């Protein structure tokens, strides 16, 4: 008779091709059962669409034959870790009252600018706030909060390692940019991304929060779906520029939240770069990217238009300098984001009330 330990030992010789670590330490082997000459176990993948699943299965069989016995019949059941992640998330984010996911159909529309300024404005208004920068294509928190070359501390509690978010301007921050340099993360594939997202959100010691703002990567791929699984109770806001509404991708981003098994309510649309007003002509508005595109989109999606944010030099400059404009006390730009924050607080409250009504 063979032991579970022997099987585990053999499987610890098999590496996940993406993560370059062995399956046992990655917690990907579950439910090992041995009956006479047969062994069965669950191989837990982040997604059943994993392109390497057949290779990993074959490597497992080979390792068991090589290190235990080549007479053993090996049965491997593929499972997705989605459910497991969701359960873990339930526990670790239990003390977070509301999660707001900030999404966009494509990059460059000001999604990260909105996410950062919203988080700072919420904190300034007295809410306990966190911000996760999960944008693998261009993490923005290290620059916008002047935290380049900083790495969060890790603490052990109850036998588990927790990352401690870095706090600045009253916001608890966690960013993919604290761990990878430049654009390295943009080449990652599904399983690797899911693991990192999991760490950014679930393995972070957020403690009690009123709002956790999550800056999603642009688009509608695997990563957004993974995130939606990790944060099942989130509500979304969609950032667009006015001209973007002609494009299918912003609608696709909106429809993602109604995807099977996600059902993330859309809190509303933020139209960014709505118009430009030159300082010397304060009454003139130039609709460089078209007019009211965000409003039309909001109507089409039956969601509120939460803000129309103009193009303002200080919004861009303050981001580059490492202090979001909404941190300022007396400025027109800060007020735009203060107003957005209070609208969002209202919308969240309405939806939460509607969901708990009986
Ligand atoms: P995304 O996250 O959608 O890729 P960013 O938030 O990084 O976009 O914004 C892209 C660029 O546009 C940044 O340089 C940012 O400072 C600038 N920007 C965003 N919104 C505004 C605005 N309302 N006025 C001026 N510049 C803006």
Short mmCIF file of C-alpha atoms and ligand atoms in Angstrom, two decimals:
data_model
loop_
_atom_site.label_atom_id
_atom_site.label_comp_id
_atom_site.label_asym_id
_atom_site.label_seq_id
_atom_site.Cartn_x
_atom_site.Cartn_y
_atom_site.Cartn_z
CA UNK A 1 0.00 0.00 0.00
CA UNK A 2 1.29 3.45 -0.88
CA UNK A 3 0.91 6.55 1.27
CA UNK A 4 -0.48 9.99 0.50
CA UNK A 5 2.91 11.42 1.51
CA UNK A 6 4.67 9.33 -1.15
CA UNK A 7 2.29 10.62 -3.81
CA UNK A 8 2.76 14.21 -2.65
CA UNK A 9 6.49 13.74 -2.64
CA UNK A 10 6.40 12.51 -6.24
CA UNK A 11 4.14 15.36 -7.36
CA UNK A 12 6.48 17.89 -5.79
CA UNK A 13 8.79 17.13 -8.73
CA UNK A 14 6.22 18.58 -11.15
CA UNK A 15 6.39 22.30 -11.84
CA UNK A 16 3.65 24.61 -13.10
CA UNK A 17 5.09 25.89 -16.40
CA UNK A 18 3.90 29.46 -15.75
CA UNK A 19 4.78 29.88 -12.13
CA UNK A 20 7.94 27.72 -12.20
CA UNK A 21 7.09 26.30 -8.81
CA UNK A 22 6.00 22.80 -7.89
CA UNK A 23 2.33 21.80 -7.79
CA UNK A 24 2.35 20.80 -4.13
CA UNK A 25 3.74 24.10 -2.82
CA UNK A 26 1.33 25.92 -5.13
CA UNK A 27 -1.50 24.08 -3.40
CA UNK A 28 -2.71 22.69 -6.73
CA UNK A 29 -3.07 19.07 -5.53
CA UNK A 30 -6.11 18.18 -3.49
CA UNK A 31 -8.11 15.20 -2.32
CA UNK A 32 -5.52 12.44 -2.86
CA UNK A 33 -7.09 8.97 -2.55
CA UNK A 34 -5.36 5.63 -2.82
CA UNK A 35 -7.10 2.30 -3.42
CA UNK A 36 -4.94 -0.75 -3.98
CA UNK A 37 -3.18 -0.07 -7.28
CA UNK A 38 -5.02 3.11 -8.08
CA UNK A 39 -4.42 6.70 -7.05
CA UNK A 40 -6.73 9.61 -7.77
CA UNK A 41 -6.45 13.31 -6.96
CA UNK A 42 -7.76 16.73 -7.97
CA UNK A 43 -5.49 18.98 -10.00
CA UNK A 44 -6.67 22.48 -9.16
CA UNK A 45 -6.03 24.94 -11.99
CA UNK A 46 -6.85 28.64 -11.93
CA UNK A 47 -8.93 28.11 -15.02
CA UNK A 48 -10.03 24.99 -16.88
CA UNK A 49 -8.96 26.81 -20.03
CA UNK A 50 -5.31 26.45 -18.91
CA UNK A 51 -3.33 25.76 -22.11
CA UNK A 52 -0.90 23.49 -20.26
CA UNK A 53 -3.38 21.20 -18.56
CA UNK A 54 -2.58 18.10 -20.65
CA UNK A 55 1.19 18.62 -20.18
CA UNK A 56 0.78 19.02 -16.44
CA UNK A 57 -1.39 15.88 -16.27
CA UNK A 58 1.19 13.85 -18.21
CA UNK A 59 4.01 15.16 -16.00
CA UNK A 60 2.05 14.10 -12.90
CA UNK A 61 1.56 10.57 -14.23
CA UNK A 62 5.23 10.32 -15.18
CA UNK A 63 6.37 11.56 -11.76
CA UNK A 64 4.19 9.04 -9.91
CA UNK A 65 5.40 6.20 -12.12
CA UNK A 66 9.00 7.24 -11.70
CA UNK A 67 9.05 8.01 -7.97
CA UNK A 68 6.38 5.67 -6.55
CA UNK A 69 5.59 2.75 -8.85
CA UNK A 70 4.96 2.35 -12.54
CA UNK A 71 2.19 -0.14 -11.76
CA UNK A 72 -0.05 2.54 -10.31
CA UNK A 73 -3.14 3.60 -12.25
CA UNK A 74 -3.40 7.38 -12.00
CA UNK A 75 -6.73 9.22 -12.25
CA UNK A 76 -6.57 13.02 -12.32
CA UNK A 77 -9.66 15.19 -11.96
CA UNK A 78 -9.28 18.73 -13.24
CA UNK A 79 -10.85 21.39 -11.03
CA UNK A 80 -10.93 25.15 -11.30
CA UNK A 81 -9.73 27.18 -8.34
CA UNK A 82 -12.35 29.86 -9.02
CA UNK A 83 -14.58 28.55 -6.28
CA UNK A 84 -11.70 28.14 -3.88
CA UNK A 85 -10.54 31.70 -4.53
CA UNK A 86 -14.04 33.01 -4.02
CA UNK A 87 -14.28 31.21 -0.68
CA UNK A 88 -10.92 32.54 0.49
CA UNK A 89 -11.92 35.98 -0.68
CA UNK A 90 -15.12 35.78 1.34
CA UNK A 91 -13.02 35.51 4.50
CA UNK A 92 -10.27 37.97 3.83
CA UNK A 93 -12.43 40.73 2.42
CA UNK A 94 -15.24 40.20 4.89
CA UNK A 95 -14.38 43.47 6.66
CA UNK A 96 -14.63 45.52 3.47
CA UNK A 97 -18.06 47.09 3.17
CA UNK A 98 -18.08 48.06 -0.50
CA UNK A 99 -15.83 47.24 -3.45
CA UNK A 100 -15.86 49.55 -6.45
CA UNK A 101 -14.23 48.22 -9.61
CA UNK A 102 -13.11 50.91 -12.07
CA UNK A 103 -13.19 49.59 -15.63
CA UNK A 104 -12.62 50.84 -19.17
CA UNK A 105 -12.90 49.36 -22.62
CA UNK A 106 -9.38 50.45 -23.56
CA UNK A 107 -6.28 52.13 -22.12
CA UNK A 108 -5.56 55.84 -21.99
CA UNK A 109 -9.06 57.10 -21.18
CA UNK A 110 -8.11 58.14 -17.63
CA UNK A 111 -9.31 55.08 -15.73
CA UNK A 112 -6.37 55.11 -13.30
CA UNK A 113 -6.64 58.87 -12.84
CA UNK A 114 -10.30 58.48 -11.91
CA UNK A 115 -9.61 55.50 -9.61
CA UNK A 116 -6.80 57.28 -7.72
CA UNK A 117 -8.66 60.57 -7.36
CA UNK A 118 -11.84 58.82 -6.33
CA UNK A 119 -9.99 56.88 -3.60
CA UNK A 120 -8.32 60.04 -2.26
CA UNK A 121 -11.61 61.99 -2.35
CA UNK A 122 -13.41 59.20 -0.45
CA UNK A 123 -10.66 59.15 2.19
CA UNK A 124 -10.76 62.94 2.48
CA UNK A 125 -14.49 62.72 3.07
CA UNK A 126 -13.78 60.52 6.09
CA UNK A 127 -14.28 57.03 4.66
CA UNK A 128 -11.79 54.26 5.38
CA UNK A 129 -10.54 53.63 1.88
CA UNK A 130 -8.21 51.27 0.03
CA UNK A 131 -7.04 51.24 -3.57
CA UNK A 132 -5.82 48.21 -5.49
CA UNK A 133 -3.98 48.99 -8.69
CA UNK A 134 -4.48 45.80 -10.67
CA UNK A 135 -3.65 47.30 -14.05
CA UNK A 136 -0.99 44.95 -15.35
CA UNK A 137 -0.57 46.97 -18.54
CA UNK A 138 0.42 50.16 -16.75
CA UNK A 139 0.42 50.22 -12.95
CA UNK A 140 -0.10 53.84 -11.92
CA UNK A 141 -0.08 53.95 -8.12
CA UNK A 142 3.72 54.04 -7.66
CA UNK A 143 3.91 57.23 -9.78
CA UNK A 144 0.61 58.88 -8.81
CA UNK A 145 1.35 58.42 -5.10
CA UNK A 146 5.10 58.97 -5.36
CA UNK A 147 5.90 55.50 -4.09
CA UNK A 148 8.43 54.28 -6.63
CA UNK A 149 10.84 51.62 -5.37
CA UNK A 150 8.67 50.87 -2.35
CA UNK A 151 7.69 47.34 -1.42
CA UNK A 152 4.98 46.45 1.07
CA UNK A 153 6.00 44.69 4.28
CA UNK A 154 4.88 41.14 4.94
CA UNK A 155 3.65 40.02 8.36
CA UNK A 156 2.71 36.62 9.63
CA UNK A 157 -0.58 36.23 11.46
CA UNK A 158 -2.49 33.04 12.30
CA UNK A 159 0.02 31.01 10.30
CA UNK A 160 -0.57 33.06 7.14
CA UNK A 161 1.58 35.66 5.41
CA UNK A 162 -0.16 39.01 4.93
CA UNK A 163 1.00 41.93 2.84
CA UNK A 164 0.65 45.26 4.58
CA UNK A 165 -0.75 47.96 2.28
CA UNK A 166 1.24 51.20 2.06
CA UNK A 167 -0.75 54.18 3.33
CA UNK A 168 -0.56 57.61 1.71
CA UNK A 169 -2.97 60.57 1.55
CA UNK A 170 -5.25 58.57 3.84
CA UNK A 171 -5.59 55.65 1.40
CA UNK A 172 -4.33 52.09 1.91
CA UNK A 173 -2.56 51.16 -1.30
CA UNK A 174 -1.59 47.95 -3.01
CA UNK A 175 -0.21 47.91 -6.55
CA UNK A 176 1.11 45.37 -8.98
CA UNK A 177 3.75 48.04 -9.66
CA UNK A 178 5.24 47.48 -6.17
CA UNK A 179 6.36 44.05 -7.34
CA UNK A 180 7.21 44.28 -11.03
CA UNK A 181 9.15 46.85 -12.93
CA UNK A 182 8.11 48.58 -16.15
CA UNK A 183 5.82 46.55 -18.34
CA UNK A 184 6.90 43.09 -17.28
CA UNK A 185 3.47 42.09 -16.08
CA UNK A 186 1.81 42.74 -19.41
CA UNK A 187 3.20 39.51 -20.87
CA UNK A 188 1.72 37.31 -18.15
CA UNK A 189 -0.91 34.76 -18.98
CA UNK A 190 -4.07 33.63 -17.21
CA UNK A 191 -2.92 31.44 -14.30
CA UNK A 192 -0.08 33.75 -13.33
CA UNK A 193 -2.31 36.79 -13.41
CA UNK A 194 -4.99 35.12 -11.31
CA UNK A 195 -2.41 34.24 -8.69
CA UNK A 196 -1.11 37.78 -8.48
CA UNK A 197 -4.61 39.26 -8.30
CA UNK A 198 -5.38 36.86 -5.55
CA UNK A 199 -2.36 38.06 -3.60
CA UNK A 200 -3.06 41.74 -4.20
CA UNK A 201 -6.61 41.48 -2.95
CA UNK A 202 -6.97 38.43 -0.74
CA UNK A 203 -3.55 38.22 0.89
CA UNK A 204 -3.47 41.88 1.87
CA UNK A 205 -4.26 42.93 5.42
CA UNK A 206 -6.86 45.58 4.58
CA UNK A 207 -8.55 45.38 7.94
CA UNK A 208 -11.78 47.38 8.08
CA UNK A 209 -12.59 49.44 5.00
CA UNK A 210 -15.67 51.36 3.90
CA UNK A 211 -14.56 51.32 0.26
CA UNK A 212 -12.00 49.39 -1.69
CA UNK A 213 -11.47 50.89 -5.14
CA UNK A 214 -10.05 48.41 -7.66
CA UNK A 215 -8.35 49.81 -10.77
CA UNK A 216 -8.94 47.03 -13.31
CA UNK A 217 -6.82 46.50 -16.38
CA UNK A 218 -8.56 47.82 -19.52
CA UNK A 219 -10.49 45.36 -21.65
CA UNK A 220 -12.65 42.35 -21.11
CA UNK A 221 -10.39 39.32 -20.95
CA UNK A 222 -9.58 36.49 -18.64
CA UNK A 223 -8.13 38.75 -16.00
CA UNK A 224 -11.27 40.81 -15.56
CA UNK A 225 -13.29 37.63 -15.19
CA UNK A 226 -10.85 36.31 -12.60
CA UNK A 227 -11.10 39.54 -10.68
CA UNK A 228 -14.84 39.39 -10.79
CA UNK A 229 -14.62 35.94 -9.22
CA UNK A 230 -12.33 37.20 -6.48
CA UNK A 231 -14.55 40.16 -5.63
CA UNK A 232 -18.03 38.81 -6.18
CA UNK A 233 -19.80 41.65 -4.38
CA UNK A 234 -18.17 44.50 -6.24
CA UNK A 235 -20.01 47.20 -8.13
CA UNK A 236 -18.49 48.70 -11.26
CA UNK A 237 -17.98 52.14 -12.74
CA UNK A 238 -17.09 52.51 -16.38
CA UNK A 239 -14.74 55.27 -17.55
CA UNK A 240 -14.92 56.45 -21.12
CA UNK A 241 -13.96 59.43 -23.22
CA UNK A 242 -16.78 60.96 -25.31
CA UNK A 243 -15.65 59.66 -28.66
CA UNK A 244 -15.18 56.16 -27.42
CA UNK A 245 -18.86 55.39 -27.42
CA UNK A 246 -18.72 54.72 -31.11
CA UNK A 247 -16.48 51.80 -30.36
CA UNK A 248 -17.69 48.36 -29.49
CA UNK A 249 -15.13 47.77 -26.72
CA UNK A 250 -16.72 50.05 -24.15
CA UNK A 251 -20.06 48.31 -24.62
CA UNK A 252 -18.26 45.00 -24.36
CA UNK A 253 -16.77 46.13 -21.04
CA UNK A 254 -20.25 47.04 -19.84
CA UNK A 255 -21.74 43.74 -20.93
CA UNK A 256 -18.94 41.85 -19.18
CA UNK A 257 -20.50 42.77 -15.86
CA UNK A 258 -23.64 40.92 -16.85
CA UNK A 259 -21.67 37.89 -17.90
CA UNK A 260 -22.88 34.52 -16.60
CA UNK A 261 -21.99 34.16 -12.96
CA UNK A 262 -20.67 37.71 -12.56
CA UNK A 263 -23.63 40.06 -12.34
CA UNK A 264 -21.62 43.01 -11.11
CA UNK A 265 -24.00 45.98 -10.90
CA UNK A 266 -22.98 49.01 -12.94
CA UNK A 267 -23.00 52.05 -10.64
CA UNK A 268 -22.65 54.44 -13.53
CA UNK A 269 -20.53 55.96 -16.26
CA UNK A 270 -17.76 58.55 -15.83
CA UNK A 271 -17.10 60.62 -18.93
CA UNK A 272 -13.50 61.81 -18.82
CA UNK A 273 -11.80 64.42 -21.01
CA UNK A 274 -15.27 65.76 -21.77
CA UNK A 275 -14.13 69.20 -22.88
CA UNK A 276 -11.28 71.69 -22.67
CA UNK A 277 -11.49 75.21 -21.28
CA UNK A 278 -8.49 77.48 -21.87
CA UNK A 279 -7.48 79.50 -18.81
CA UNK A 280 -7.74 82.77 -20.76
CA UNK A 281 -11.30 81.95 -21.95
CA UNK A 282 -12.97 80.47 -18.87
CA UNK A 283 -16.44 80.52 -20.39
CA UNK A 284 -15.51 78.57 -23.49
CA UNK A 285 -15.78 74.82 -23.67
CA UNK A 286 -14.15 72.99 -26.55
CA UNK A 287 -15.52 69.51 -27.11
CA UNK A 288 -12.34 68.07 -28.54
CA UNK A 289 -13.47 64.45 -28.44
CA UNK A 290 -17.12 65.04 -29.28
CA UNK A 291 -19.97 66.01 -27.02
CA UNK A 292 -21.99 63.99 -24.52
CA UNK A 293 -20.81 60.57 -25.66
CA UNK A 294 -20.69 59.40 -22.05
CA UNK A 295 -24.22 60.64 -21.46
CA UNK A 296 -25.51 58.69 -24.48
CA UNK A 297 -23.71 55.59 -23.28
CA UNK A 298 -25.12 55.96 -19.76
CA UNK A 299 -28.64 56.29 -21.18
CA UNK A 300 -28.12 53.27 -23.37
CA UNK A 301 -26.91 51.23 -20.41
CA UNK A 302 -29.68 52.59 -18.23
CA UNK A 303 -27.10 53.77 -15.69
CA UNK A 304 -26.43 57.22 -14.23
CA UNK A 305 -23.81 59.54 -15.69
CA UNK A 306 -21.69 60.11 -12.59
CA UNK A 307 -19.44 62.91 -13.86
CA UNK A 308 -18.20 64.80 -16.90
CA UNK A 309 -14.58 65.58 -16.14
CA UNK A 310 -12.88 68.25 -18.27
CA UNK A 311 -9.34 68.12 -19.59
CA UNK A 312 -7.33 70.05 -17.02
CA UNK A 313 -3.59 70.37 -16.98
CA UNK A 314 -3.37 70.11 -13.19
CA UNK A 315 -5.13 66.72 -13.23
CA UNK A 316 -2.38 65.32 -15.38
CA UNK A 317 0.48 67.23 -13.72
CA UNK A 318 -0.48 66.33 -10.17
CA UNK A 319 -0.65 62.66 -11.16
CA UNK A 320 2.85 62.86 -12.59
CA UNK A 321 4.11 64.67 -9.49
CA UNK A 322 2.84 61.98 -7.15
CA UNK A 323 -0.09 63.68 -5.46
CA UNK A 324 -3.56 63.22 -6.98
CA UNK A 325 -5.32 66.54 -7.57
CA UNK A 326 -8.24 65.55 -5.34
CA UNK A 327 -5.91 65.82 -2.32
CA UNK A 328 -5.92 69.61 -2.73
CA UNK A 329 -8.29 71.45 -0.42
CA UNK A 330 -9.40 74.37 -2.55
CA UNK A 331 -9.37 73.71 -6.25
CA UNK A 332 -11.93 73.33 -9.00
CA UNK A 333 -10.36 70.07 -10.14
CA UNK A 334 -10.45 68.62 -6.63
CA UNK A 335 -14.11 69.59 -6.36
CA UNK A 336 -14.94 67.63 -9.51
CA UNK A 337 -13.63 64.48 -7.88
CA UNK A 338 -15.22 65.33 -4.51
CA UNK A 339 -18.54 65.55 -6.30
CA UNK A 340 -17.90 62.26 -8.10
CA UNK A 341 -17.08 60.60 -4.76
CA UNK A 342 -20.28 61.85 -3.15
CA UNK A 343 -22.34 60.68 -6.16
CA UNK A 344 -20.76 57.25 -5.88
CA UNK A 345 -21.38 57.09 -2.14
CA UNK A 346 -25.04 57.87 -2.88
CA UNK A 347 -25.37 55.31 -5.66
CA UNK A 348 -23.70 52.61 -3.54
CA UNK A 349 -26.04 53.39 -0.67
CA UNK A 350 -29.12 53.21 -2.91
CA UNK A 351 -28.10 49.88 -4.38
CA UNK A 352 -27.09 48.39 -1.06
CA UNK A 353 -30.44 49.49 0.38
CA UNK A 354 -32.33 48.01 -2.56
CA UNK A 355 -30.48 44.72 -2.20
CA UNK A 356 -31.21 44.40 1.48
CA UNK A 357 -34.84 45.49 1.26
CA UNK A 358 -37.42 42.82 1.93
P1 LIG B 1 -5.79 54.81 -18.21
O1 LIG B 1 -5.71 54.34 -16.79
O2 LIG B 1 -7.18 54.75 -18.77
O3 LIG B 1 -4.81 54.13 -19.12
P2 LIG B 1 -4.61 57.26 -17.23
O4 LIG B 1 -5.41 57.55 -16.02
O5 LIG B 1 -3.25 56.68 -17.04
O6 LIG B 1 -5.43 56.36 -18.26
O7 LIG B 1 -4.55 58.62 -18.06
C1 LIG B 1 -3.83 58.72 -19.27
C2 LIG B 1 -3.16 60.09 -19.32
O8 LIG B 1 -4.16 61.11 -19.42
C3 LIG B 1 -2.35 60.42 -18.08
O9 LIG B 1 -1.21 61.13 -18.45
C4 LIG B 1 -3.28 61.31 -17.25
O10 LIG B 1 -2.57 62.20 -16.42
C5 LIG B 1 -4.03 62.03 -18.34
N1 LIG B 1 -5.41 62.43 -17.95
C6 LIG B 1 -6.40 61.61 -17.54
N2 LIG B 1 -7.52 62.32 -17.30
C7 LIG B 1 -7.23 63.62 -17.54
C8 LIG B 1 -7.97 64.86 -17.47
N3 LIG B 1 -9.25 64.87 -17.12
N4 LIG B 1 -7.32 66.00 -17.78
C9 LIG B 1 -6.02 66.00 -18.15
N5 LIG B 1 -5.28 64.88 -18.25
C10 LIG B 1 -5.87 63.70 -17.96
#
